[in-house]
Structures are given as C-alpha cells and as structure tokens.
Amino acid sequence: MQAQEKPVQGLTHFQAEGSVIRRCKIVGTLGPASSDEATLRQLIRNGLDIARLNFSHGSHDQHRANVDLVRRLAREENRHVALLQDLQGPKIRTGKMLDGSITIASGEKYILAYGTEQTDAKVIPIDYRELVRDVAVGQRVMMDDGLLILGITAIEGDKVHVTVEEGGVLKSRKGVNFPDAKLSLPALTEKDSRDLLFGISIGVDFVALSFVQDPADILQVKKMVKALGSDVPVVAKIEKLPAIEEIDAIARVSDGLMVARGDLGVEGNVARVPGYQKLIVDTATRHAKPVIIATQMLDSMINNPRPTLAEVADVANGVLDGADCLMLSGEVAAGKYPVECVGQMSSIIEEVESWTLKRPVRYEGDVEPPTSRDGEASWEDHEAIALAAVEAADSLFAKAIVCLTLTGSIARCMARWRPKTPIIAISPRKDVIQRLTMVWGVFGMQNPLFYNTDVLLQDLPRILKEMGIVTSGDSIVITAGIPINQVRPTNMVKIEVIP
C-alpha cells in the first residue's frame, strides 16, 4: 500500500519542536480584496480552512474563477481547503427612495406598501408582496441593520401604518427586518435555486441557507439537493428569532449551524446575542453537528492592521464557547488587511487552545447521554465507541486518534467531546475529507485502498511514520468498522504503539 503523496492538513509538523495543531477552523469570505492569486495563496498559508462564496454578491463566472483558484492553490500548498456556498436568501429591502434617501424623524407617521419605487414622500415602498398578511399591530419594523425602528399602528387594505420610534436617514434598497413576525417567505428564492444548481454543478462542499425559520426550510433545500443528484451538506444560518425557538428541531435535520450574529442583533435585543450564541453552540454540540460563529469578529481590521482588545476577547470567547469554526466576512472580502486578519485569528485561536486543552475535556461531564426508552441514560453504539476511543487516547497521551471511516460520522461524533488528542479521519471519499474540514480537531486523509482491511491496518503505523505524523514509541488509537469491505459501522477500537 502506498502512502498518500501529500501531507495531511494541519498535521505535517506533528514532531516539530514548538509546532501547534490548531483545532478550531477558520472560514474566510472571498471578495475583491482576497480573490487574486498572491493574496489567496497567503491566506491559505496563514491558515484559511474554508473559503466562503457569498452569493449575495458576484456573478457565476466570478465565483467559478474563485473556486478554480482555491482548488489549484490548495493542491499546490498541500492543504484541504473546503468551499462554502452561502445563498443570499429572501432579503427584504426598501425600494428606490425619492432623491435617493429621505429623513424620517421620531414621532412621524408613514405608510409601508408593496413597491419598488417611492412616488409619495409619506409612503415607503417595501419589496415584499405578503407584507400585510404577515405582520400585526404592535410589532416592530427595523430598517438599515436596525438603525431605524418603526412601530406598526394599523393595517388597512394593502397598507401598513407605522410610527417612527427611532429615526434617521433612510436610503434606497436598505434591508428591512420584522423581528416580531414569522414571515411566509419561501426558503429558496428563484435566485437561490439558480445559485444552488450552479453551486452543485461546480462541486461546492457545503451550502449555507440564509434566514432559516423552521426545519421545513432545511428539508425543502435538502429535497432539491437530492433531486439534483447530490448529498452536499446544508448549513442552517440562524439569524431570525423564530429559528431560535425551533433551534433543536433545526439542528436535528441540518448538517451544521451558523450563528449569524449580524441579523440576530437586528432581529432581537443586541444584548441577547451572546446568549443566543451559547444556545446555538450548545445545541450543535448535543447533535454532534459543526457550528460556525460569524459576523464582525475582527471588524476593525477592515481598516486597521491590528484588532481591538474587545475583538481578541470575542474570538477567544468563540473558542471557549466551543465553536468548530470562526468566520471572517468583510475583513477578508473587502478589508485592507485580509492576510493579517487570518493570521491574527489563527494566532488567537492557538493561544486560547494552548491552555484550554489543559483543562478538563468535555466528555468528563459537559455532554449528557440521551435518555433511552426504559428511562436509563445511555449512548448509541457508535457514540459509546467514539467516547471509549477519545477517553483511551487522552488517558494514554496518544499522538492521534485514527478513524477509518466511510462517511466521517464517527469523527464528528468524537469531535463533540473535544478530546485533547487530534483526530485523523481516513476515508476513500474525497468529498468526505473536504466536509470534515468544518469539524473541530479533525484532519482528513484520503486513501483509495480503504477497503483492504488487513493491509490498511498493518501498514497504517508505517504510513503515519513515513509522513512524519508519528515516531517510534508513539501511541495511536484506531477505530474502524470490521470487516471494512462490508461497510460496517464502527465497531472496533485498537490501541497500537508505533514500532
């Protein structure tokens, strides 16, 4: 059996003195500031794990060029860099305002009505046909990222009467939020459907669905993905209050969660966002689903070469909360210092992990087993095997946990407990390796001879040794479904000392 030609992402300096293995992954949004070859190459070298394609901006041709460039540079840099397609979703906006903007003052009364262009100074056009059906008297309307707040006082025919509570300048095409209403918007707009078809055709590794309100939104997208002949994972962006109320059900049907703090802060009281963040992360942990924390993590670095102390604390808190990934948006897409942003975030994560990994691990009490039918708390078989493997690895100070996995599910299950020992997932499927890039502490390695059980298990220590991941005397913990050629669920834990 031949060892893979390229080193495993993140594990190539296992034996190098002073080297650090970062567990929490970094997502960076591609844009004008980060789409040239030199910058993107440096982003990858500085630790970019997932490239986000924001389909609220850019043409298909631009996204295709970025995808091709990411894939080529990842091969050249011997890194696994995954591609996350972020669909725009049904964003509601104001229409074109008279003279480009109007000033609305507190106490003034206006009418909201469906339209794309303002013709009456007292009527604000909203590009949402179902407006009068979905809102109610007493609810709030927030515009321009929550800078302007209006209260609904009456609904008459096709008009919604509002009074300005917090005024200011309202410009054309600004976002509109209805934090107190559950809107009858479709999960996918026509644009989203076209973009999804395009994303699947070019082989994105994940799809993020914006403005999720309930599990049906995720299931609708998954149905379309399946109809297109794909099984690409769907990440639910949690940015509306109805989604918070349905968070457990959404987590159950999705393949990952994103804490989209920007719209959460607009939809709800901004002081509640840290609590929402912890709730979403805890829910993802309970369901063994990866979770991304997003929005304004290093926002000042759009214009400055160094982050503020508050931003450093925010990134650190994301690691402490248990995020699988932290995301950079405008900082990398349009900022002046995209490379420095990724470097700073990687440095902060590594510093926090250097001392958090010395603390008690999560499986010592943070994650409780579900309750079985007879009332006794117990794990499923694969969960018990994963737990046994991480406990054994940490007790033995093993160099790595090596999962022989077809789907990657056992690696995700292990990562739930945040072991001190890094997890290497070996799979014959390239798509599985790419998808595990989103999971905390998991590093993928593709092996086309996966199904030859005896050869793989016998040669695994030698292969890892030749790659510089382990040396003689190191312990590793191996999990597999035996016999592998029958595609069995993981049913074996093996401890091996490298000769």
CSV table of C-alpha atoms in Angstrom, one decimal:
chain,number,residue,atom,x,y,z
A,1,MET,CA,0.0,0.0,0.0
A,2,GLN,CA,1.3,3.5,-0.9
A,3,ALA,CA,1.2,6.4,1.5
A,4,GLN,CA,-0.7,9.4,0.2
A,5,GLU,CA,1.6,11.8,-1.7
A,6,LYS,CA,0.5,14.9,0.1
A,7,PRO,CA,0.7,15.6,3.8
A,8,VAL,CA,-2.4,15.7,6.0
A,9,GLN,CA,-3.7,19.3,6.5
A,10,GLY,CA,-2.5,20.6,9.9
A,11,LEU,CA,-0.6,17.6,10.9
A,12,THR,CA,2.7,17.9,9.0
A,13,HIS,CA,4.6,19.4,11.9
A,14,PHE,CA,3.5,16.8,14.4
A,15,GLN,CA,7.0,16.2,15.6
A,16,ALA,CA,8.4,19.7,15.0
A,17,GLU,CA,9.5,21.3,18.2
A,18,GLY,CA,7.2,24.2,19.2
A,19,SER,CA,4.7,23.4,16.5
A,20,VAL,CA,1.0,23.9,17.1
A,21,ILE,CA,-2.0,21.9,15.8
A,22,ARG,CA,-5.0,24.3,15.6
A,23,ARG,CA,-8.3,22.6,16.3
A,24,CYS,CA,-10.8,25.4,15.6
A,25,LYS,CA,-11.1,26.1,11.9
A,26,ILE,CA,-11.2,29.4,10.0
A,27,VAL,CA,-13.7,30.4,7.4
A,28,GLY,CA,-12.9,33.4,5.2
A,29,THR,CA,-15.1,35.2,2.7
A,30,LEU,CA,-13.7,35.7,-0.8
A,31,GLY,CA,-14.2,39.1,-2.4
A,32,PRO,CA,-12.3,41.9,-4.2
A,33,ALA,CA,-9.6,42.0,-1.5
A,34,SER,CA,-8.9,38.3,-1.5
A,35,SER,CA,-9.5,36.9,-4.9
A,36,ASP,CA,-6.1,37.5,-6.5
A,37,GLU,CA,-3.7,34.6,-6.6
A,38,ALA,CA,-1.0,36.1,-4.4
A,39,THR,CA,-3.4,37.1,-1.6
A,40,LEU,CA,-5.4,33.8,-1.6
A,41,ARG,CA,-2.2,31.8,-1.5
A,42,GLN,CA,-1.1,33.7,1.6
A,43,LEU,CA,-4.5,33.3,3.2
A,44,ILE,CA,-4.2,29.5,2.8
A,45,ARG,CA,-0.6,29.6,4.2
A,46,ASN,CA,-1.8,31.6,7.1
A,47,GLY,CA,-4.5,29.0,8.0
A,48,LEU,CA,-7.6,29.5,5.9
A,49,ASP,CA,-9.6,26.2,6.1
A,50,ILE,CA,-12.9,27.1,4.3
A,51,ALA,CA,-13.4,29.7,1.6
A,52,ARG,CA,-16.9,31.2,1.7
A,53,LEU,CA,-18.5,32.2,-1.5
A,54,ASN,CA,-21.1,34.9,-0.8
A,55,PHE,CA,-23.8,34.7,-3.4
A,56,SER,CA,-25.3,38.0,-2.3
A,57,HIS,CA,-22.6,39.4,-4.5
A,58,GLY,CA,-20.7,38.5,-7.6
A,59,SER,CA,-21.5,36.7,-10.8
A,60,HIS,CA,-21.4,33.0,-11.5
A,61,ASP,CA,-18.3,33.5,-13.6
A,62,GLN,CA,-16.6,35.3,-10.7
A,63,HIS,CA,-17.5,32.5,-8.3
A,64,ARG,CA,-16.3,29.8,-10.8
A,65,ALA,CA,-13.0,31.6,-11.1
A,66,ASN,CA,-12.6,31.7,-7.3
A,67,VAL,CA,-13.5,28.0,-7.0
A,68,ASP,CA,-10.9,27.0,-9.6
A,69,LEU,CA,-8.2,29.2,-8.0
A,70,VAL,CA,-8.9,27.9,-4.5
A,71,ARG,CA,-8.7,24.3,-5.7
A,72,ARG,CA,-5.5,24.9,-7.6
A,73,LEU,CA,-3.7,26.7,-4.7
A,74,ALA,CA,-4.9,24.2,-2.2
A,75,ARG,CA,-3.3,21.4,-4.2
A,76,GLU,CA,-0.1,23.4,-4.6
A,77,GLU,CA,0.0,24.2,-0.9
A,78,ASN,CA,-0.8,20.6,0.2
A,79,ARG,CA,-3.9,21.8,2.1
A,80,HIS,CA,-7.5,20.8,2.3
A,81,VAL,CA,-9.5,24.0,1.7
A,82,ALA,CA,-13.3,23.5,1.5
A,83,LEU,CA,-15.8,25.6,-0.3
A,84,LEU,CA,-18.9,27.0,1.4
A,85,GLN,CA,-21.6,28.4,-0.8
A,86,ASP,CA,-23.7,31.0,1.1
A,87,LEU,CA,-27.0,31.6,-0.6
A,88,GLN,CA,-28.5,35.1,-0.4
A,89,GLY,CA,-31.9,34.1,0.8
A,90,PRO,CA,-35.1,36.1,0.8
A,91,LYS,CA,-33.8,39.5,1.9
A,92,ILE,CA,-36.5,42.2,2.2
A,93,ARG,CA,-35.5,45.7,1.2
A,94,THR,CA,-36.9,49.1,0.7
A,95,GLY,CA,-37.5,50.4,-2.8
A,96,LYS,CA,-35.8,53.3,-4.5
A,97,MET,CA,-36.4,56.4,-2.4
A,98,LEU,CA,-37.1,59.9,-3.7
A,99,ASP,CA,-33.8,61.7,-4.3
A,100,GLY,CA,-32.0,58.5,-3.1
A,101,SER,CA,-32.9,59.0,0.6
A,102,ILE,CA,-35.4,60.5,3.0
A,103,THR,CA,-35.0,61.7,6.6
A,104,ILE,CA,-37.6,60.2,8.9
A,105,ALA,CA,-37.9,61.7,12.4
A,106,SER,CA,-39.2,60.1,15.6
A,107,GLY,CA,-42.9,60.5,16.0
A,108,GLU,CA,-43.6,60.9,12.3
A,109,LYS,CA,-46.2,58.7,10.6
A,110,TYR,CA,-45.7,56.7,7.4
A,111,ILE,CA,-47.3,54.0,5.3
A,112,LEU,CA,-45.5,50.9,4.2
A,113,ALA,CA,-46.7,49.4,1.0
A,114,TYR,CA,-45.5,46.9,-1.6
A,115,GLY,CA,-43.5,48.6,-4.3
A,116,THR,CA,-40.1,49.1,-5.9
A,117,GLU,CA,-40.0,52.9,-6.2
A,118,GLN,CA,-41.2,55.7,-3.9
A,119,THR,CA,-43.7,58.1,-5.5
A,120,ASP,CA,-45.2,59.6,-2.3
A,121,ALA,CA,-43.0,61.1,0.4
A,122,LYS,CA,-45.1,59.5,3.1
A,123,VAL,CA,-45.2,56.0,1.6
A,124,ILE,CA,-42.2,53.8,2.0
A,125,PRO,CA,-42.0,51.0,-0.7
A,126,ILE,CA,-41.2,47.5,0.5
A,127,ASP,CA,-40.4,44.7,-2.0
A,128,TYR,CA,-42.5,42.1,-0.1
A,129,ARG,CA,-45.9,41.3,-1.5
A,130,GLU,CA,-47.2,39.4,1.6
A,131,LEU,CA,-46.4,42.3,3.9
A,132,VAL,CA,-50.0,43.0,5.2
A,133,ARG,CA,-50.7,39.3,5.7
A,134,ASP,CA,-47.6,38.6,7.8
A,135,VAL,CA,-47.4,41.5,10.2
A,136,ALA,CA,-49.7,42.7,13.1
A,137,VAL,CA,-50.4,45.9,15.0
A,138,GLY,CA,-47.9,46.4,17.8
A,139,GLN,CA,-45.0,44.7,16.0
A,140,ARG,CA,-41.7,46.4,15.2
A,141,VAL,CA,-40.2,47.2,11.8
A,142,MET,CA,-36.4,47.7,11.7
A,143,MET,CA,-34.5,49.2,8.7
A,144,ASP,CA,-30.9,49.6,7.7
A,145,ASP,CA,-29.5,47.0,10.1
A,146,GLY,CA,-31.7,48.1,13.0
A,147,LEU,CA,-30.6,51.8,12.9
A,148,LEU,CA,-34.2,52.9,12.2
A,149,ILE,CA,-37.1,51.5,14.2
A,150,LEU,CA,-40.8,51.9,13.4
A,151,GLY,CA,-43.9,50.6,15.2
A,152,ILE,CA,-47.0,49.2,13.4
A,153,THR,CA,-50.1,51.1,14.4
A,154,ALA,CA,-52.7,50.0,11.9
A,155,ILE,CA,-53.2,47.8,8.9
A,156,GLU,CA,-55.7,48.9,6.3
A,157,GLY,CA,-56.2,47.1,3.0
A,158,ASP,CA,-52.8,46.8,1.4
A,159,LYS,CA,-51.2,49.4,3.6
A,160,VAL,CA,-49.3,49.1,6.9
A,161,HIS,CA,-49.4,52.3,9.0
A,162,VAL,CA,-46.3,52.9,11.1
A,163,THR,CA,-44.9,55.5,13.6
A,164,VAL,CA,-41.2,56.2,13.7
A,165,GLU,CA,-39.7,55.3,17.1
A,166,GLU,CA,-36.0,55.9,16.2
A,167,GLY,CA,-35.4,58.0,13.1
A,168,GLY,CA,-32.6,58.9,10.8
A,169,VAL,CA,-31.7,58.8,7.1
A,170,LEU,CA,-33.4,56.0,5.1
A,171,LYS,CA,-31.6,55.3,1.8
A,172,SER,CA,-32.7,53.2,-1.2
A,173,ARG,CA,-32.5,49.4,-1.1
A,174,LYS,CA,-31.8,49.1,2.6
A,175,GLY,CA,-32.6,45.9,4.5
A,176,VAL,CA,-35.9,45.6,6.4
A,177,ASN,CA,-36.5,43.2,9.3
A,178,PHE,CA,-39.7,42.2,11.1
A,179,PRO,CA,-38.3,40.7,14.3
A,180,ASP,CA,-41.7,40.0,15.9
A,181,ALA,CA,-43.3,38.3,12.8
A,182,LYS,CA,-42.9,34.9,11.3
A,183,LEU,CA,-42.8,35.6,7.6
A,184,SER,CA,-44.3,33.4,4.9
A,185,LEU,CA,-41.2,33.8,2.8
A,186,PRO,CA,-40.0,30.7,0.8
A,187,ALA,CA,-36.8,29.1,2.0
A,188,LEU,CA,-35.4,29.5,-1.5
A,189,THR,CA,-35.9,32.4,-3.9
A,190,GLU,CA,-35.7,31.9,-7.6
A,191,LYS,CA,-32.2,33.4,-7.5
A,192,ASP,CA,-31.2,30.9,-4.7
A,193,SER,CA,-32.5,28.0,-6.8
A,194,ARG,CA,-30.4,29.0,-9.7
A,195,ASP,CA,-27.4,29.6,-7.5
A,196,LEU,CA,-27.8,26.2,-5.8
A,197,LEU,CA,-27.9,24.4,-9.1
A,198,PHE,CA,-24.7,26.3,-10.1
A,199,GLY,CA,-23.0,25.5,-6.8
A,200,ILE,CA,-23.7,21.8,-7.0
A,201,SER,CA,-22.5,21.8,-10.6
A,202,ILE,CA,-19.1,23.2,-9.6
A,203,GLY,CA,-18.9,20.9,-6.6
A,204,VAL,CA,-19.1,23.1,-3.5
A,205,ASP,CA,-18.5,21.3,-0.3
A,206,PHE,CA,-21.3,23.0,1.8
A,207,VAL,CA,-24.4,25.1,1.2
A,208,ALA,CA,-25.5,27.6,3.8
A,209,LEU,CA,-29.2,28.6,3.8
A,210,SER,CA,-30.0,32.1,4.9
A,211,PHE,CA,-32.9,33.2,7.1
A,212,VAL,CA,-34.0,29.8,8.2
A,213,GLN,CA,-37.1,29.9,10.3
A,214,ASP,CA,-38.0,26.2,10.9
A,215,PRO,CA,-36.9,22.7,9.9
A,216,ALA,CA,-39.1,22.7,6.8
A,217,ASP,CA,-36.8,25.3,5.2
A,218,ILE,CA,-33.8,22.9,5.5
A,219,LEU,CA,-35.8,19.9,4.4
A,220,GLN,CA,-37.0,21.8,1.3
A,221,VAL,CA,-33.4,22.6,0.3
A,222,LYS,CA,-32.3,19.0,1.0
A,223,LYS,CA,-35.1,17.7,-1.2
A,224,MET,CA,-33.8,19.9,-4.0
A,225,VAL,CA,-30.2,18.9,-3.4
A,226,LYS,CA,-31.2,15.3,-3.6
A,227,ALA,CA,-33.2,15.9,-6.8
A,228,LEU,CA,-30.0,17.4,-8.3
A,229,GLY,CA,-28.2,14.1,-7.6
A,230,SER,CA,-26.1,15.5,-4.7
A,231,ASP,CA,-25.8,15.0,-1.0
A,232,VAL,CA,-24.0,18.2,-0.2
A,233,PRO,CA,-24.4,19.2,3.5
A,234,VAL,CA,-26.8,22.0,4.3
A,235,VAL,CA,-25.8,24.5,7.0
A,236,ALA,CA,-28.6,26.5,8.7
A,237,LYS,CA,-27.9,30.1,9.2
A,238,ILE,CA,-29.5,31.1,12.5
A,239,GLU,CA,-30.4,34.8,12.1
A,240,LYS,CA,-34.1,35.1,12.9
A,241,LEU,CA,-35.9,34.8,16.2
A,242,PRO,CA,-38.3,32.1,15.0
A,243,ALA,CA,-35.3,29.9,14.3
A,244,ILE,CA,-34.1,30.3,17.9
A,245,GLU,CA,-37.5,28.9,19.1
A,246,GLU,CA,-37.1,25.9,16.7
A,247,ILE,CA,-33.3,25.5,17.2
A,248,ASP,CA,-33.4,21.9,18.4
A,249,ALA,CA,-35.5,20.7,15.5
A,250,ILE,CA,-33.5,22.7,13.0
A,251,ALA,CA,-30.2,21.2,14.3
A,252,ARG,CA,-31.7,17.7,14.0
A,253,VAL,CA,-32.3,18.0,10.3
A,254,SER,CA,-29.4,20.2,9.2
A,255,ASP,CA,-25.7,19.3,8.7
A,256,GLY,CA,-24.4,22.3,10.6
A,257,LEU,CA,-25.4,25.6,12.2
A,258,MET,CA,-24.1,29.1,11.7
A,259,VAL,CA,-24.5,31.8,14.4
A,260,ALA,CA,-25.2,34.8,12.1
A,261,ARG,CA,-24.9,37.4,14.7
A,262,GLY,CA,-25.5,40.4,12.5
A,263,ASP,CA,-29.2,39.8,11.7
A,264,LEU,CA,-29.7,38.2,15.1
A,265,GLY,CA,-28.6,41.5,16.6
A,266,VAL,CA,-31.1,43.4,14.4
A,267,GLU,CA,-33.9,40.9,14.9
A,268,GLY,CA,-33.6,40.8,18.7
A,269,ASN,CA,-32.1,42.8,21.5
A,270,VAL,CA,-28.4,43.0,20.8
A,271,ALA,CA,-27.6,42.3,24.4
A,272,ARG,CA,-29.1,38.8,23.9
A,273,VAL,CA,-26.8,37.8,21.1
A,274,PRO,CA,-24.1,36.3,23.4
A,275,GLY,CA,-26.8,34.1,25.0
A,276,TYR,CA,-28.2,33.1,21.6
A,277,GLN,CA,-24.6,32.2,20.5
A,278,LYS,CA,-24.1,29.9,23.5
A,279,LEU,CA,-27.6,28.3,23.0
A,280,ILE,CA,-26.8,27.6,19.3
A,281,VAL,CA,-23.3,26.2,20.0
A,282,ASP,CA,-24.7,24.0,22.8
A,283,THR,CA,-27.4,22.7,20.6
A,284,ALA,CA,-25.0,21.9,17.8
A,285,THR,CA,-22.8,20.0,20.3
A,286,ARG,CA,-25.8,18.0,21.6
A,287,HIS,CA,-26.5,16.9,18.0
A,288,ALA,CA,-22.8,16.4,17.0
A,289,LYS,CA,-23.2,19.0,14.2
A,290,PRO,CA,-20.4,21.5,13.4
A,291,VAL,CA,-21.1,25.1,14.3
A,292,ILE,CA,-19.7,28.4,12.8
A,293,ILE,CA,-19.7,31.7,14.7
A,294,ALA,CA,-19.9,34.6,12.2
A,295,THR,CA,-20.0,38.4,11.9
A,296,GLN,CA,-17.7,41.2,13.0
A,297,MET,CA,-15.1,39.0,14.8
A,298,LEU,CA,-12.2,41.3,13.7
A,299,ASP,CA,-14.3,44.1,12.1
A,300,SER,CA,-11.8,46.9,12.9
A,301,MET,CA,-9.2,45.1,10.8
A,302,ILE,CA,-11.2,46.1,7.7
A,303,ASN,CA,-9.2,49.4,8.1
A,304,ASN,CA,-6.6,48.7,10.7
A,305,PRO,CA,-3.7,46.2,10.8
A,306,ARG,CA,-4.4,45.1,14.4
A,307,PRO,CA,-7.6,44.0,16.2
A,308,THR,CA,-9.0,45.7,19.2
A,309,LEU,CA,-8.7,44.0,22.6
A,310,ALA,CA,-12.5,43.5,22.5
A,311,GLU,CA,-12.3,41.7,19.2
A,312,VAL,CA,-9.5,39.5,20.6
A,313,ALA,CA,-11.7,38.6,23.5
A,314,ASP,CA,-14.6,37.9,21.1
A,315,VAL,CA,-12.5,35.5,19.1
A,316,ALA,CA,-11.3,33.9,22.3
A,317,ASN,CA,-14.8,33.6,23.6
A,318,GLY,CA,-15.9,31.8,20.4
A,319,VAL,CA,-13.2,29.2,21.0
A,320,LEU,CA,-14.3,28.9,24.7
A,321,ASP,CA,-17.9,28.5,23.7
A,322,GLY,CA,-16.9,25.5,21.6
A,323,ALA,CA,-17.2,26.7,18.0
A,324,ASP,CA,-16.0,24.4,15.3
A,325,CYS,CA,-15.2,27.4,13.0
A,326,LEU,CA,-14.9,31.1,13.3
A,327,MET,CA,-15.7,33.2,10.3
A,328,LEU,CA,-14.3,36.4,8.8
A,329,SER,CA,-16.5,38.3,6.3
A,330,GLY,CA,-15.8,41.8,5.2
A,331,GLU,CA,-12.4,41.7,6.9
A,332,VAL,CA,-11.2,39.2,4.3
A,333,ALA,CA,-13.6,40.0,1.4
A,334,ALA,CA,-13.1,43.8,1.3
A,335,GLY,CA,-10.7,44.9,4.0
A,336,LYS,CA,-7.3,46.3,3.7
A,337,TYR,CA,-5.6,43.5,5.7
A,338,PRO,CA,-7.1,40.2,4.7
A,339,VAL,CA,-3.9,38.1,5.2
A,340,GLU,CA,-3.2,39.7,8.5
A,341,CYS,CA,-6.8,39.0,9.6
A,342,VAL,CA,-6.4,35.3,9.1
A,343,GLY,CA,-3.0,35.3,10.7
A,344,GLN,CA,-4.3,37.1,13.8
A,345,MET,CA,-7.3,34.9,14.1
A,346,SER,CA,-5.2,31.8,13.8
A,347,SER,CA,-2.8,33.2,16.5
A,348,ILE,CA,-5.6,33.9,18.9
A,349,ILE,CA,-7.2,30.5,18.5
A,350,GLU,CA,-3.8,28.8,19.0
A,351,GLU,CA,-3.2,30.8,22.2
A,352,VAL,CA,-6.6,30.0,23.7
A,353,GLU,CA,-6.3,26.3,22.8
A,354,SER,CA,-2.9,26.1,24.3
A,355,TRP,CA,-4.4,26.5,27.8
A,356,THR,CA,-8.0,25.3,27.2
A,357,LEU,CA,-6.7,21.9,26.1
A,358,LYS,CA,-5.0,21.5,29.5
A,359,ARG,CA,-8.4,21.9,31.2
A,360,PRO,CA,-10.9,19.0,31.8
A,361,VAL,CA,-12.3,17.8,28.5
A,362,ARG,CA,-15.9,17.9,27.5
A,363,TYR,CA,-16.6,14.2,27.8
A,364,GLU,CA,-16.0,14.4,31.6
A,365,GLY,CA,-19.4,15.9,32.1
A,366,ASP,CA,-20.4,18.6,29.6
A,367,VAL,CA,-22.3,16.3,27.2
A,368,GLU,CA,-25.0,14.2,28.8
A,369,PRO,CA,-26.2,11.0,27.2
A,370,PRO,CA,-29.8,10.9,25.8
A,371,THR,CA,-32.5,9.1,27.8
A,372,SER,CA,-33.4,5.6,26.4
A,373,ARG,CA,-36.9,4.2,26.3
A,374,ASP,CA,-36.6,2.4,29.7
A,375,GLY,CA,-35.6,5.7,31.3
A,376,GLU,CA,-31.9,5.0,31.6
A,377,ALA,CA,-29.4,7.4,30.1
A,378,SER,CA,-27.3,5.7,27.5
A,379,TRP,CA,-25.3,6.3,24.3
A,380,GLU,CA,-26.0,4.8,20.9
A,381,ASP,CA,-23.4,2.1,20.0
A,382,HIS,CA,-21.3,4.4,17.7
A,383,GLU,CA,-21.4,7.1,20.4
A,384,ALA,CA,-20.1,4.7,23.0
A,385,ILE,CA,-17.3,3.6,20.7
A,386,ALA,CA,-16.4,7.1,20.0
A,387,LEU,CA,-16.4,8.0,23.6
A,388,ALA,CA,-14.2,5.0,24.5
A,389,ALA,CA,-11.7,6.0,21.8
A,390,VAL,CA,-11.3,9.6,23.0
A,391,GLU,CA,-11.0,8.5,26.6
A,392,ALA,CA,-8.4,5.9,25.8
A,393,ALA,CA,-6.4,8.4,23.6
A,394,ASP,CA,-6.4,11.1,26.2
A,395,SER,CA,-5.5,8.7,29.0
A,396,LEU,CA,-2.6,7.3,27.0
A,397,PHE,CA,-1.4,10.7,25.8
A,398,ALA,CA,-1.7,9.2,22.3
A,399,LYS,CA,-0.3,11.1,19.4
A,400,ALA,CA,-3.6,10.8,17.4
A,401,ILE,CA,-6.9,9.0,17.1
A,402,VAL,CA,-7.1,7.5,13.6
A,403,CYS,CA,-10.6,6.8,12.3
A,404,LEU,CA,-11.1,4.6,9.3
A,405,THR,CA,-14.5,6.0,8.1
A,406,LEU,CA,-16.6,5.9,5.0
A,407,THR,CA,-18.9,8.8,5.9
A,408,GLY,CA,-17.0,10.7,8.5
A,409,SER,CA,-19.8,10.4,11.1
A,410,ILE,CA,-17.6,8.7,13.8
A,411,ALA,CA,-15.0,11.5,13.5
A,412,ARG,CA,-17.8,14.1,14.0
A,413,CYS,CA,-19.0,12.2,17.0
A,414,MET,CA,-15.6,12.1,18.6
A,415,ALA,CA,-15.1,15.8,18.0
A,416,ARG,CA,-18.2,16.5,20.0
A,417,TRP,CA,-16.3,15.7,23.2
A,418,ARG,CA,-13.3,17.9,22.3
A,419,PRO,CA,-10.6,15.4,23.2
A,420,LYS,CA,-7.0,16.6,23.8
A,421,THR,CA,-5.9,14.2,21.1
A,422,PRO,CA,-6.2,15.3,17.4
A,423,ILE,CA,-8.4,13.1,15.2
A,424,ILE,CA,-7.2,11.9,11.8
A,425,ALA,CA,-10.0,10.6,9.6
A,426,ILE,CA,-9.1,8.3,6.7
A,427,SER,CA,-11.7,7.8,4.0
A,428,PRO,CA,-11.7,6.8,0.3
A,429,ARG,CA,-14.1,9.6,-0.4
A,430,LYS,CA,-12.7,13.0,-1.3
A,431,ASP,CA,-16.0,14.7,-0.5
A,432,VAL,CA,-16.0,13.3,3.0
A,433,ILE,CA,-12.4,14.6,3.6
A,434,GLN,CA,-13.4,18.0,2.4
A,435,ARG,CA,-16.5,18.1,4.6
A,436,LEU,CA,-14.6,17.2,7.7
A,437,THR,CA,-12.6,20.4,7.2
A,438,MET,CA,-15.5,22.1,9.1
A,439,VAL,CA,-15.2,19.8,12.2
A,440,TRP,CA,-13.2,20.8,15.2
A,441,GLY,CA,-9.9,18.9,15.7
A,442,VAL,CA,-10.5,16.6,12.7
A,443,PHE,CA,-7.9,16.3,9.8
A,444,GLY,CA,-8.7,14.3,6.7
A,445,MET,CA,-6.6,11.9,4.7
A,446,GLN,CA,-7.9,10.2,1.5
A,447,ASN,CA,-6.9,6.6,1.0
A,448,PRO,CA,-8.2,4.8,-2.1
A,449,LEU,CA,-7.2,1.4,-0.7
A,450,PHE,CA,-9.5,1.9,2.3
A,451,TYR,CA,-11.4,-1.4,1.7
A,452,ASN,CA,-8.3,-3.7,2.1
A,453,THR,CA,-8.7,-4.2,5.8
A,454,ASP,CA,-5.7,-6.3,6.6
A,455,VAL,CA,-3.3,-4.3,4.5
A,456,LEU,CA,-4.6,-1.0,5.8
A,457,LEU,CA,-4.4,-1.9,9.5
A,458,GLN,CA,-1.0,-3.5,9.2
A,459,ASP,CA,0.5,-0.6,7.2
A,460,LEU,CA,-1.1,2.3,9.0
A,461,PRO,CA,1.7,2.8,11.6
A,462,ARG,CA,4.3,2.7,8.8
A,463,ILE,CA,2.4,5.2,6.7
A,464,LEU,CA,1.9,7.6,9.5
A,465,LYS,CA,5.6,7.3,10.5
A,466,GLU,CA,6.7,7.9,6.9
A,467,MET,CA,4.6,11.0,6.8
A,468,GLY,CA,6.2,12.4,10.0
A,469,ILE,CA,2.9,12.3,11.9
A,470,VAL,CA,4.2,9.8,14.5
A,471,THR,CA,7.6,8.4,15.5
A,472,SER,CA,8.7,5.2,17.2
A,473,GLY,CA,7.2,4.8,20.7
A,474,ASP,CA,4.1,6.9,20.0
A,475,SER,CA,0.7,5.5,20.8
A,476,ILE,CA,-2.3,5.8,18.5
A,477,VAL,CA,-5.9,4.8,18.9
A,478,ILE,CA,-7.5,3.3,15.8
A,479,THR,CA,-11.3,2.9,15.2
A,480,ALA,CA,-12.9,1.0,12.2
A,481,GLY,CA,-15.9,-1.0,11.2
A,482,ILE,CA,-14.7,-4.6,10.8
A,483,PRO,CA,-14.7,-6.0,8.2
A,484,ILE,CA,-14.2,-2.8,6.3
A,485,ASN,CA,-15.1,-4.3,2.9
A,486,GLN,CA,-18.6,-5.0,4.2
A,487,VAL,CA,-19.1,-1.3,5.0
A,488,ARG,CA,-19.9,-2.0,8.7
A,489,PRO,CA,-20.5,0.8,11.2
A,490,THR,CA,-17.5,1.5,13.5
A,491,ASN,CA,-17.3,-1.5,15.9
A,492,MET,CA,-13.6,-1.7,16.8
A,493,VAL,CA,-11.2,0.3,19.0
A,494,LYS,CA,-7.5,-0.7,18.8
A,495,ILE,CA,-4.5,0.7,20.7
A,496,GLU,CA,-1.2,0.5,18.9
A,497,VAL,CA,2.4,1.6,19.7
A,498,ILE,CA,4.5,2.6,16.8
A,499,PRO,CA,7.4,0.3,16.3
